[in-house]
Amino acid sequence: MQRTMQHIILLFICALLAACANEIGHTPAGDGPEPLPEGEVDASPAATGEHQQADHAAAQSPQREESPQREDSLQRLDIYQHAKHAQLASVPSPGYHWPPHPVPPVDRENYAHFDDNGVQTVVTNPVSTFALDVDTAAYANVRRLLRLGQLPPMDAVRIEELVNYFGYDYPQPERDLPFGIHTEIGPSPWAADRHLLHVGINAQALADSADMPPANLTFLVDVSGSMRSPDKIGLLKRALKMLVGQLRAQDHVAIVVYAGAAGEVLAPTPGSEKIQINQAIERLEAGGSTNGGAGIQLAYSLARQQFKADGINRVILATDGDFNVGTTELSALEQMVERQRRSGVALTVLGFGQGNYNDALMQKIAQIGNGNAAYIDSVHEARKVLVEELGATLEIVAKDVKVQIEFNPAAVESYRLIGYETRHLEREDFNNDKVDAGDVGRGHTVTALYELTLVGSGNPSVDPLRYGTDQRAETQVQNPDELAFLKLRYKSPTATKSQLITRPVVRASVIDRLDATSDDFRFSAAVAWFGQILRHSIALEVDDPQALVELANLARGADRHGYRSEFVTLARTVASLVEDPAYAATGG
């Protein structure tokens, strides 16, 4: 009975509204607001709750006379508005939901904190050791933020990932070595009397991608509610379909999804069955909470079922990293992934989306899972990672790759490694084959930059000790022609014992003028400069974004895919943002 009365009241109100609208529609021109187009929301003061201010202003001004007919219509319309709000508050209308007030998005993006590497005095600390890093996620994420007109958080900027986003023209490996090693020394563009040591490592590439070993891939897809947006699940589908387009008959793909629980969407399927695989991808929909731990377990289980002893075995995790149900503790996830990697299945992490992007978690599990991490902010980035660089993304040519450089105190006063803060290793870790390090994919180029203060530069980074002993005199006789000695240690993909490659860095290789260095040297220096500006580095003597733009622009080289030109545009964006008075007011 009560529900019937409510419906009668609602019908009466609708009839009253129709009568009011009919009478107001005959109001002479100029006596009232123009009618809104169908479907348009009234944003006038009366409709938005600002009518009290409008009524007060009207009371202070001369009033024109209203016709009795119009006054009566307006009164009835006011009664209707109050009745309508009361009705909608008490009775849910079938098929209609009152639009909620817009809520500002909450930024829950998560980045692991780290401090910049400091200057090291060669006399007291001549050896630098780190694990190689081939990830590129930081660059794509920084690009996304800059395109939104925002400077990224400092901890989102990992300089080595910015530098390694770009390819460099390094020499191919000699003989049967998996790596080619290249070094170049020239002036620093941001500090007087400083030099940069550019170390480039180039992994063997395949002449034809068809020669890549058979692949056993398991797509582990986050379909939780946080993924429900075009830049997440929508872009993810397009990215995975690009990868499917590269598969061959000897490859196999399985798909696992996870939300509140994990489930198998596609059993291991030959790569030749592209229609079937793509149909499974197209059916993916986001909804629910996230139990990433259960999904990872199921994905590794499927990967082991189809394990290819002489092939590529990899889980590809696609997510925003917002693991909020189940195994959410970072340490627990790390332990799980570490256990699974021993089975010979590597991990690739593809990050998507914004607002809740958990960079810290995805970086950590990618490193522990003998894998790599990329951030997909566009279809173009998906193509770069999953088509153009597919071999580097999927196939490992060497694992646990470590670099150690010993500087000659007779030639080098001090040094600073730019980036690789999260990849630092202790000196003794270099020879310990039980210590995990970075893995390098097919055709990868990896770059590291050191800022050096040479002996006799006239501008030492660190003052000499007043009461200390000058140990340089004891070493001047030993290898006086060398600035440093570079060592690289690696394991083949299935080996447990590492191998060693060594190279001296000689004084004669120092280039005196920046414009005489290679395009690769100058461009990588520009990217490192860019990263240090974003990290507010105290090591920069010249903090000039416009000079950075010019340096990068002149060092673009062939730029086959246009990535270096895109960087120049980003550098110009940074120049505009940091020159904004609002930026200066923040102390940036």
CSV table of N, CA, C and O in Angstrom, one decimal, residues 339-395:
chain,number,residue,atom,x,y,z
A,339,ARG,N,61.3,-17.7,-4.4
A,339,ARG,CA,61.2,-19.2,-4.5
A,339,ARG,C,60.9,-19.7,-5.9
A,339,ARG,O,61.4,-20.7,-6.4
A,340,GLN,N,60.0,-19.0,-6.5
A,340,GLN,CA,59.5,-19.4,-7.9
A,340,GLN,C,60.6,-19.2,-8.9
A,340,GLN,O,60.6,-20.0,-9.9
A,341,ARG,N,61.5,-18.2,-8.8
A,341,ARG,CA,62.5,-18.0,-9.8
A,341,ARG,C,63.4,-19.2,-9.9
A,341,ARG,O,64.1,-19.4,-11.0
A,342,ARG,N,63.6,-19.9,-8.8
A,342,ARG,CA,64.5,-21.1,-8.8
A,342,ARG,C,64.1,-22.2,-9.8
A,342,ARG,O,64.8,-23.1,-10.1
A,343,SER,N,62.8,-22.1,-10.2
A,343,SER,CA,62.3,-23.1,-11.1
A,343,SER,C,62.7,-22.8,-12.5
A,343,SER,O,62.4,-23.6,-13.4
A,344,GLY,N,63.3,-21.7,-12.8
A,344,GLY,CA,63.8,-21.4,-14.1
A,344,GLY,C,62.8,-20.5,-14.9
A,344,GLY,O,63.0,-20.3,-16.1
A,345,VAL,N,61.8,-20.0,-14.2
A,345,VAL,CA,60.8,-19.1,-14.8
A,345,VAL,C,61.1,-17.7,-14.4
A,345,VAL,O,61.0,-17.3,-13.3
A,346,ALA,N,61.3,-16.8,-15.4
A,346,ALA,CA,61.6,-15.4,-15.2
A,346,ALA,C,60.3,-14.6,-15.1
A,346,ALA,O,59.2,-15.1,-15.4
A,347,LEU,N,60.5,-13.3,-14.7
A,347,LEU,CA,59.3,-12.5,-14.6
A,347,LEU,C,59.5,-11.1,-15.3
A,347,LEU,O,60.5,-10.5,-15.1
A,348,THR,N,58.5,-10.7,-16.0
A,348,THR,CA,58.4,-9.4,-16.6
A,348,THR,C,57.2,-8.7,-16.0
A,348,THR,O,56.1,-9.2,-15.9
A,349,VAL,N,57.4,-7.4,-15.5
A,349,VAL,CA,56.3,-6.7,-14.9
A,349,VAL,C,56.0,-5.5,-15.9
A,349,VAL,O,56.9,-4.7,-16.2
A,350,LEU,N,54.8,-5.4,-16.2
A,350,LEU,CA,54.3,-4.3,-17.1
A,350,LEU,C,53.3,-3.4,-16.2
A,350,LEU,O,52.3,-3.9,-15.8
A,351,GLY,N,53.7,-2.2,-15.9
A,351,GLY,CA,52.9,-1.3,-15.1
A,351,GLY,C,51.9,-0.5,-15.9
A,351,GLY,O,52.3,0.0,-17.0
A,352,PHE,N,50.7,-0.2,-15.4
A,352,PHE,CA,49.7,0.5,-16.1
A,352,PHE,C,49.1,1.5,-15.1
A,352,PHE,O,49.0,1.3,-13.9
A,353,GLY,N,48.6,2.6,-15.7
A,353,GLY,CA,47.7,3.5,-15.0
A,353,GLY,C,48.3,4.6,-14.1
A,353,GLY,O,49.5,4.7,-14.0
A,354,GLN,N,47.5,5.3,-13.4
A,354,GLN,CA,47.9,6.4,-12.6
A,354,GLN,C,47.0,6.5,-11.4
A,354,GLN,O,45.9,6.0,-11.4
A,355,GLY,N,47.4,7.3,-10.4
A,355,GLY,CA,46.6,7.5,-9.2
A,355,GLY,C,46.9,6.5,-8.1
A,355,GLY,O,47.0,6.9,-6.9
A,356,ASN,N,47.1,5.2,-8.4
A,356,ASN,CA,47.4,4.2,-7.4
A,356,ASN,C,48.6,3.3,-7.9
A,356,ASN,O,48.8,2.2,-7.4
A,357,TYR,N,49.4,3.8,-8.8
A,357,TYR,CA,50.5,3.1,-9.4
A,357,TYR,C,51.5,2.7,-8.3
A,357,TYR,O,52.1,3.6,-7.7
A,358,ASN,N,51.7,1.5,-8.1
A,358,ASN,CA,52.7,1.0,-7.0
A,358,ASN,C,54.0,0.6,-7.6
A,358,ASN,O,54.3,-0.5,-7.8
A,359,ASP,N,54.8,1.7,-7.9
A,359,ASP,CA,56.1,1.5,-8.6
A,359,ASP,C,57.0,0.7,-7.6
A,359,ASP,O,57.8,-0.2,-8.1
A,360,ALA,N,57.0,1.0,-6.4
A,360,ALA,CA,57.9,0.4,-5.4
A,360,ALA,C,57.8,-1.1,-5.4
A,360,ALA,O,58.8,-1.9,-5.5
A,361,LEU,N,56.6,-1.6,-5.4
A,361,LEU,CA,56.3,-3.1,-5.3
A,361,LEU,C,56.7,-3.7,-6.6
A,361,LEU,O,57.4,-4.8,-6.6
A,362,MET,N,56.4,-3.1,-7.8
A,362,MET,CA,56.7,-3.8,-9.0
A,362,MET,C,58.2,-3.8,-9.3
A,362,MET,O,58.7,-4.8,-9.9
A,363,GLN,N,58.9,-2.8,-9.0
A,363,GLN,CA,60.3,-2.8,-9.2
A,363,GLN,C,61.0,-3.9,-8.3
A,363,GLN,O,61.9,-4.6,-8.8
A,364,LYS,N,60.5,-4.0,-7.1
A,364,LYS,CA,61.1,-5.0,-6.2
A,364,LYS,C,60.9,-6.4,-6.7
A,364,LYS,O,61.8,-7.2,-6.8
A,365,ILE,N,59.7,-6.8,-7.1
A,365,ILE,CA,59.4,-8.2,-7.5
A,365,ILE,C,60.0,-8.5,-8.8
A,365,ILE,O,60.4,-9.6,-9.1
A,366,ALA,N,60.2,-7.5,-9.7
A,366,ALA,CA,60.8,-7.7,-11.0
A,366,ALA,C,62.3,-8.0,-10.8
A,366,ALA,O,62.9,-8.9,-11.4
A,367,GLN,N,63.0,-7.3,-9.9
A,367,GLN,CA,64.4,-7.5,-9.6
A,367,GLN,C,64.6,-8.9,-9.0
A,367,GLN,O,65.5,-9.7,-9.4
A,368,ILE,N,63.7,-9.3,-8.0
A,368,ILE,CA,63.9,-10.5,-7.4
A,368,ILE,C,63.5,-11.7,-8.3
A,368,ILE,O,64.1,-12.8,-8.2
A,369,GLY,N,62.6,-11.5,-9.2
A,369,GLY,CA,62.1,-12.5,-10.1
A,369,GLY,C,63.0,-12.7,-11.3
A,369,GLY,O,62.5,-13.3,-12.3
A,370,ASN,N,64.3,-12.3,-11.3
A,370,ASN,CA,65.1,-12.4,-12.5
A,370,ASN,C,64.5,-11.8,-13.7
A,370,ASN,O,64.5,-12.4,-14.8
A,371,GLY,N,63.9,-10.7,-13.6
A,371,GLY,CA,63.1,-10.1,-14.7
A,371,GLY,C,63.4,-8.6,-14.9
A,371,GLY,O,64.4,-8.1,-14.6
A,372,ASN,N,62.5,-8.0,-15.6
A,372,ASN,CA,62.6,-6.6,-16.0
A,372,ASN,C,61.2,-5.9,-15.8
A,372,ASN,O,60.2,-6.6,-15.6
A,373,ALA,N,61.3,-4.6,-15.7
A,373,ALA,CA,60.1,-3.8,-15.5
A,373,ALA,C,59.9,-2.7,-16.5
A,373,ALA,O,60.9,-2.0,-16.8
A,374,ALA,N,58.7,-2.6,-17.1
A,374,ALA,CA,58.4,-1.5,-18.0
A,374,ALA,C,57.1,-0.9,-17.6
A,374,ALA,O,56.3,-1.5,-17.0
A,375,TYR,N,57.0,0.4,-17.9
A,375,TYR,CA,55.7,1.1,-17.6
A,375,TYR,C,55.1,1.4,-19.0
A,375,TYR,O,55.7,2.1,-19.8
A,376,ILE,N,53.8,1.0,-19.2
A,376,ILE,CA,53.1,1.2,-20.4
A,376,ILE,C,52.2,2.4,-20.3
A,376,ILE,O,51.1,2.2,-19.7
A,377,ASP,N,52.5,3.5,-20.9
A,377,ASP,CA,51.7,4.7,-20.8
A,377,ASP,C,51.0,5.0,-22.1
A,377,ASP,O,50.2,5.9,-22.2
A,378,SER,N,51.2,4.2,-23.1
A,378,SER,CA,50.6,4.5,-24.4
A,378,SER,C,50.8,3.2,-25.3
A,378,SER,O,51.6,2.3,-25.0
A,379,VAL,N,50.1,3.3,-26.4
A,379,VAL,CA,50.2,2.2,-27.4
A,379,VAL,C,51.6,2.2,-28.0
A,379,VAL,O,52.2,1.1,-28.3
A,380,HIS,N,52.2,3.4,-28.1
A,380,HIS,CA,53.5,3.5,-28.7
A,380,HIS,C,54.6,2.8,-27.8
A,380,HIS,O,55.5,2.1,-28.2
A,381,GLU,N,54.4,3.0,-26.5
A,381,GLU,CA,55.3,2.3,-25.5
A,381,GLU,C,55.1,0.8,-25.5
A,381,GLU,O,56.1,0.1,-25.4
A,382,ALA,N,53.9,0.4,-25.7
A,382,ALA,CA,53.6,-1.1,-25.8
A,382,ALA,C,54.3,-1.6,-27.0
A,382,ALA,O,54.9,-2.7,-26.9
A,383,ARG,N,54.3,-0.9,-28.1
A,383,ARG,CA,55.0,-1.4,-29.3
A,383,ARG,C,56.5,-1.5,-29.1
A,383,ARG,O,57.2,-2.4,-29.5
A,384,LYS,N,57.0,-0.5,-28.4
A,384,LYS,CA,58.5,-0.4,-28.2
A,384,LYS,C,58.9,-1.7,-27.4
A,384,LYS,O,59.9,-2.4,-27.7
A,385,VAL,N,58.2,-1.9,-26.3
A,385,VAL,CA,58.6,-3.0,-25.3
A,385,VAL,C,58.3,-4.4,-25.9
A,385,VAL,O,59.1,-5.3,-25.7
A,386,LEU,N,57.1,-4.5,-26.5
A,386,LEU,CA,56.6,-5.9,-26.9
A,386,LEU,C,56.7,-6.2,-28.3
A,386,LEU,O,56.4,-7.3,-28.7
A,387,VAL,N,57.2,-5.3,-29.2
A,387,VAL,CA,57.4,-5.6,-30.6
A,387,VAL,C,58.8,-5.3,-31.0
A,387,VAL,O,59.6,-6.2,-31.3
A,388,GLU,N,59.2,-4.0,-30.9
A,388,GLU,CA,60.5,-3.6,-31.3
A,388,GLU,C,61.7,-4.2,-30.5
A,388,GLU,O,62.7,-4.6,-31.0
A,389,GLU,N,61.4,-4.3,-29.2
A,389,GLU,CA,62.5,-4.9,-28.3
A,389,GLU,C,62.0,-6.2,-27.7
A,389,GLU,O,62.4,-6.5,-26.5
A,390,LEU,N,61.3,-7.0,-28.4
A,390,LEU,CA,60.7,-8.2,-27.9
A,390,LEU,C,61.8,-9.2,-27.4
A,390,LEU,O,61.7,-9.8,-26.3
A,391,GLY,N,62.9,-9.3,-28.2
A,391,GLY,CA,64.0,-10.2,-27.8
A,391,GLY,C,64.6,-9.8,-26.5
A,391,GLY,O,64.9,-10.6,-25.6
A,392,ALA,N,64.9,-8.5,-26.3
A,392,ALA,CA,65.5,-8.0,-25.1
A,392,ALA,C,64.5,-8.1,-23.9
A,392,ALA,O,65.0,-8.4,-22.8
A,393,THR,N,63.2,-8.0,-24.1
A,393,THR,CA,62.2,-8.2,-23.1
A,393,THR,C,62.1,-9.6,-22.6
A,393,THR,O,62.0,-9.9,-21.4
A,394,LEU,N,62.2,-10.6,-23.5
A,394,LEU,CA,61.9,-11.9,-23.2
A,394,LEU,C,63.1,-12.8,-22.9
A,394,LEU,O,63.1,-13.7,-22.0
A,395,GLU,N,64.1,-12.7,-23.8
A,395,GLU,CA,65.2,-13.7,-23.7
A,395,GLU,C,66.4,-13.2,-23.0
A,395,GLU,O,67.0,-12.1,-23.3
